[in-house]
Amino acid sequence: MGLLFGCNPKLVLGLMALIFLSGCMSSSYTKPIVTETSPRPSPIATEAIPVYAEELPKTIREARTAKEAIAIFETNIPLLKPDELDRLLMELEEFYRSDADHVNAALRSANESGLFSRFSNPVGSDQIDEIQDEKIRTIISEAIEGKYKFNAGEGVLVPIVDYRALTSYASFVTPAMADYLELMATASDKPAFGDGSILIPRTELGERALQAEQYLNDYPYSPRFDRVKAEFGLNLGLLFGGSSNSEIYDENKRLIPEVKEAWNTAAAHKDTLTGKLSKDRILLSDKITSSFNKGKISVETFYQEIRKFRDRMETRINAYYVNRTDPAQVQWIAMSHPIPMGIANLLFPDEKQAEAAQLLQWLAEADEVDGEGMTQPLHGRSMAANIVYRDGKTLEIRPAWSCDTEKSTEGSTGTSCTPVKDYVWIGDSKGQSWFALSPFLFEFVNSGYKASMPDVIPYHFPNAIRLGESFKIEGRGSTAEKTYLQLSQGNKVVWRSDETKVDHGAFEITGKLDAAKYKAGDYELRIVGIPYKGFESFEGGEGNGIQTSIQVTD
């Protein structure tokens, strides 16, 4: 079953569970690089963005028919950039979700009368031309012009999105969207599942899983990441679990040869999650089949082990492939300054979801370029936006630089670097990096961040601590989970506060020094941040710790 109108990942996981319970060669994708011969004008400075953002999606949504929606899309192809066409195409997908109901309703009487009882797949123009009812014939013909196709079965026609027809727009959208359309077209051309049966060869299920996985690796910031991830999980679920009408074992709980061949073929791709899961599934199958045939386990235990594998598979897929454009996956976003500024700039998505979503959308829409003539900023020498994800992975965004080396009259050489307007350098914690054209990100990193991440003073503490009196230290902009205060003289810690929890960057530490135990004098005050587990290596900017001298008085 392909993703015909989009897909809810939770529903897919539920279907995977059903498949496991009831049933119990990879194509090379090369990510194209967009080469810019001249900078595009900044979207901020154009008048097209408000028109696009408000009018075009609304026009698509209010189209009377799919034919009309397609006409609107095609009219705007020469007027919009690839990333803008991506968004319009996604709006078109959403239109299909509701419009399909209207097409079904228009055909209800014909379906109920048995008009299509002699139709067979693929439904072509020769069969449609034989329809005597002009109204019904027009409905079907115009739907096809709107990029639908029809499946025939049990005397009825069902409209589904013809993704193969939509691939005609591949050259106008971004590479990520073009590859998404191709994946969906494959699923649309030959559905993998239907009526309780697997409809394609088992090896092809493995191939589709590998192709979907390649997409997830190539386009981790694609707005269609979750839909491809759902398709990935669905194909693996069918591959490893079969279905109610497509078994994977014979009556002796031995693998059917076609299934064994498909698993071995997929397992050969050792560097992929598909390959690793295939290897693990083979080992599990050998183990439980042997145990069952020796009478060591029951049928119930046999399938219980398969269910456990399914659960582990879902966990591994979710751990391997996280949607990097989903604010719910982000722990925090922090700015780094080229020199210590004594200020912190921090954003927590659960407090400012819209702001975080906007930044991640700009990230997804940034056009990758080859970076000719550009260089990576030296670490710490430019502003940077740091996106820290819940799984501990990070992403860093800095202005792209252009550097020139000049030789002075005395013979010495020097290098000067300046930001390249509208271009950014992006690097992740895996060591991958790339350059991209994005006026929005460029503006955000340089100064636009202040709208959603205003400057805050990391610490407020008294000029002096008086013996026998309570004192308070306040902090903001920390990314630690907990924090505490300690006082030292020389190299010896003489007092330490209790640990206090940090709440969205803010904390408060209180204390009192017993005059009978401590003397007036100069002390070293140190605020120590305790990081969240898995975030120990993240420095966290200005708000995670400070050491300074403080006077303790009588």
mmCIF file of C-alpha atoms in Angstrom, residues 282-425:
data_model
loop_
_atom_site.group_PDB
_atom_site.id
_atom_site.type_symbol
_atom_site.label_atom_id
_atom_site.label_comp_id
_atom_site.label_asym_id
_atom_site.label_seq_id
_atom_site.Cartn_x
_atom_site.Cartn_y
_atom_site.Cartn_z
ATOM 1 C CA ILE A 282 17.820 -13.775 9.715
ATOM 2 C CA LEU A 283 19.591 -14.675 12.963
ATOM 3 C CA LEU A 284 16.318 -14.511 14.897
ATOM 4 C CA SER A 285 14.544 -16.665 12.318
ATOM 5 C CA ASP A 286 17.252 -19.336 12.415
ATOM 6 C CA LYS A 287 17.106 -19.396 16.201
ATOM 7 C CA ILE A 288 13.339 -19.614 16.675
ATOM 8 C CA THR A 289 12.830 -22.050 13.786
ATOM 9 C CA SER A 290 15.420 -24.403 15.261
ATOM 10 C CA SER A 291 13.936 -24.083 18.738
ATOM 11 C CA PHE A 292 10.402 -24.699 17.463
ATOM 12 C CA ASN A 293 11.315 -27.794 15.444
ATOM 13 C CA LYS A 294 13.176 -29.239 18.441
ATOM 14 C CA GLY A 295 10.095 -28.696 20.583
ATOM 15 C CA LYS A 296 11.803 -26.142 22.818
ATOM 16 C CA ILE A 297 9.290 -23.347 22.186
ATOM 17 C CA SER A 298 5.593 -23.168 21.397
ATOM 18 C CA VAL A 299 3.892 -21.480 18.445
ATOM 19 C CA GLU A 300 2.872 -18.685 20.812
ATOM 20 C CA THR A 301 6.488 -18.121 21.888
ATOM 21 C CA PHE A 302 7.602 -18.305 18.237
ATOM 22 C CA TYR A 303 5.391 -15.355 17.270
ATOM 23 C CA GLN A 304 6.058 -13.542 20.530
ATOM 24 C CA GLU A 305 9.745 -13.356 19.550
ATOM 25 C CA ILE A 306 8.735 -11.874 16.184
ATOM 26 C CA ARG A 307 6.604 -9.264 17.937
ATOM 27 C CA LYS A 308 9.563 -8.336 20.135
ATOM 28 C CA PHE A 309 11.692 -7.898 17.010
ATOM 29 C CA ARG A 310 9.029 -5.627 15.532
ATOM 30 C CA ASP A 311 9.089 -3.423 18.631
ATOM 31 C CA ARG A 312 12.890 -3.238 18.567
ATOM 32 C CA MET A 313 12.789 -2.371 14.872
ATOM 33 C CA GLU A 314 10.422 0.540 15.454
ATOM 34 C CA THR A 315 12.670 1.828 18.241
ATOM 35 C CA ARG A 316 15.769 1.602 16.046
ATOM 36 C CA ILE A 317 14.094 3.367 13.121
ATOM 37 C CA ASN A 318 12.999 6.214 15.387
ATOM 38 C CA ALA A 319 16.479 6.449 16.918
ATOM 39 C CA TYR A 320 18.279 6.369 13.557
ATOM 40 C CA TYR A 321 16.075 8.813 11.722
ATOM 41 C CA VAL A 322 14.907 11.914 13.571
ATOM 42 C CA ASN A 323 13.080 14.694 11.746
ATOM 43 C CA ARG A 324 15.514 17.591 12.106
ATOM 44 C CA THR A 325 12.852 20.128 11.084
ATOM 45 C CA ASP A 326 10.409 19.146 13.835
ATOM 46 C CA PRO A 327 10.521 21.577 16.795
ATOM 47 C CA ALA A 328 9.497 18.725 19.102
ATOM 48 C CA GLN A 329 12.875 17.084 18.384
ATOM 49 C CA VAL A 330 14.858 20.174 19.450
ATOM 50 C CA GLN A 331 16.145 20.557 23.015
ATOM 51 C CA TRP A 332 17.175 24.172 22.622
ATOM 52 C CA ILE A 333 18.647 26.734 20.213
ATOM 53 C CA ALA A 334 21.532 28.911 21.414
ATOM 54 C CA MET A 335 23.615 31.673 19.867
ATOM 55 C CA SER A 336 27.397 31.756 20.072
ATOM 56 C CA HIS A 337 29.219 35.093 19.890
ATOM 57 C CA PRO A 338 32.646 35.559 18.279
ATOM 58 C CA ILE A 339 34.001 36.975 21.547
ATOM 59 C CA PRO A 340 32.613 36.620 25.094
ATOM 60 C CA MET A 341 29.886 39.229 25.468
ATOM 61 C CA GLY A 342 28.568 38.512 28.947
ATOM 62 C CA ILE A 343 25.123 37.864 27.491
ATOM 63 C CA ALA A 344 23.150 34.757 26.563
ATOM 64 C CA ASN A 345 20.658 34.141 23.754
ATOM 65 C CA LEU A 346 18.587 31.018 24.167
ATOM 66 C CA LEU A 347 15.339 29.621 22.780
ATOM 67 C CA PHE A 348 13.359 26.625 24.048
ATOM 68 C CA PRO A 349 10.897 25.285 21.440
ATOM 69 C CA ASP A 350 8.260 24.323 23.999
ATOM 70 C CA GLU A 351 8.078 27.993 24.984
ATOM 71 C CA LYS A 352 8.418 29.481 21.497
ATOM 72 C CA GLN A 353 7.271 26.776 19.112
ATOM 73 C CA ALA A 354 6.344 29.124 16.250
ATOM 74 C CA GLU A 355 9.754 30.819 16.334
ATOM 75 C CA ALA A 356 11.587 27.494 16.404
ATOM 76 C CA ALA A 357 9.412 26.125 13.595
ATOM 77 C CA GLN A 358 10.163 29.190 11.460
ATOM 78 C CA LEU A 359 13.924 28.756 11.858
ATOM 79 C CA LEU A 360 13.684 25.046 11.015
ATOM 80 C CA GLN A 361 11.530 25.832 7.982
ATOM 81 C CA TRP A 362 14.184 28.228 6.695
ATOM 82 C CA LEU A 363 16.722 25.485 7.261
ATOM 83 C CA ALA A 364 14.645 23.025 5.229
ATOM 84 C CA GLU A 365 14.204 25.541 2.409
ATOM 85 C CA ALA A 366 17.859 26.640 2.205
ATOM 86 C CA ASP A 367 19.247 25.943 -1.283
ATOM 87 C CA GLU A 368 22.470 23.931 -1.133
ATOM 88 C CA VAL A 369 25.203 25.362 -3.370
ATOM 89 C CA ASP A 370 28.669 24.186 -4.328
ATOM 90 C CA GLY A 371 30.325 26.943 -2.263
ATOM 91 C CA GLU A 372 32.880 27.946 -4.900
ATOM 92 C CA GLY A 373 34.859 30.936 -3.624
ATOM 93 C CA MET A 374 33.505 30.516 -0.088
ATOM 94 C CA THR A 375 35.144 29.206 3.044
ATOM 95 C CA GLN A 376 34.084 27.909 6.422
ATOM 96 C CA PRO A 377 34.346 30.522 9.178
ATOM 97 C CA LEU A 378 37.139 29.880 11.623
ATOM 98 C CA HIS A 379 35.700 28.390 14.808
ATOM 99 C CA GLY A 380 34.579 31.090 17.167
ATOM 100 C CA ARG A 381 35.256 33.950 14.744
ATOM 101 C CA SER A 382 31.643 34.562 13.701
ATOM 102 C CA MET A 383 28.144 34.499 15.097
ATOM 103 C CA ALA A 384 26.603 31.033 15.106
ATOM 104 C CA ALA A 385 23.175 29.565 15.716
ATOM 105 C CA ASN A 386 23.452 26.185 17.452
ATOM 106 C CA ILE A 387 20.486 23.825 17.162
ATOM 107 C CA VAL A 388 20.721 21.072 19.777
ATOM 108 C CA TYR A 389 18.454 18.068 19.295
ATOM 109 C CA ARG A 390 17.008 15.802 21.959
ATOM 110 C CA ASP A 391 19.128 12.885 20.776
ATOM 111 C CA GLY A 392 22.314 14.893 21.432
ATOM 112 C CA LYS A 393 23.059 15.704 17.791
ATOM 113 C CA THR A 394 23.819 19.328 16.917
ATOM 114 C CA LEU A 395 23.666 21.622 13.928
ATOM 115 C CA GLU A 396 25.643 24.830 13.545
ATOM 116 C CA ILE A 397 24.773 27.702 11.196
ATOM 117 C CA ARG A 398 27.279 30.498 10.446
ATOM 118 C CA PRO A 399 27.634 33.138 7.728
ATOM 119 C CA ALA A 400 29.682 31.887 4.781
ATOM 120 C CA TRP A 401 33.003 33.688 4.330
ATOM 121 C CA SER A 402 35.025 34.871 1.377
ATOM 122 C CA CYS A 403 38.738 35.292 2.158
ATOM 123 C CA ASP A 404 41.499 37.148 0.298
ATOM 124 C CA THR A 405 45.218 36.819 0.937
ATOM 125 C CA GLU A 406 47.320 39.914 0.269
ATOM 126 C CA LYS A 407 51.042 40.491 0.342
ATOM 127 C CA SER A 408 52.336 43.736 1.814
ATOM 128 C CA THR A 409 55.197 45.803 0.408
ATOM 129 C CA GLU A 410 57.369 44.441 3.217
ATOM 130 C CA GLY A 411 56.763 40.899 1.990
ATOM 131 C CA SER A 412 54.440 39.690 4.748
ATOM 132 C CA THR A 413 51.093 38.155 3.888
ATOM 133 C CA GLY A 414 47.728 38.637 5.533
ATOM 134 C CA THR A 415 44.276 37.190 5.057
ATOM 135 C CA SER A 416 41.070 39.150 5.350
ATOM 136 C CA CYS A 417 37.631 37.516 5.410
ATOM 137 C CA THR A 418 34.177 38.994 4.959
ATOM 138 C CA PRO A 419 30.695 37.412 5.087
ATOM 139 C CA VAL A 420 29.101 36.535 1.742
ATOM 140 C CA LYS A 421 25.684 38.172 1.774
ATOM 141 C CA ASP A 422 22.735 35.755 1.869
ATOM 142 C CA TYR A 423 24.937 32.640 2.088
ATOM 143 C CA VAL A 424 25.536 30.438 5.127
ATOM 144 C CA TRP A 425 27.764 27.556 6.157
#
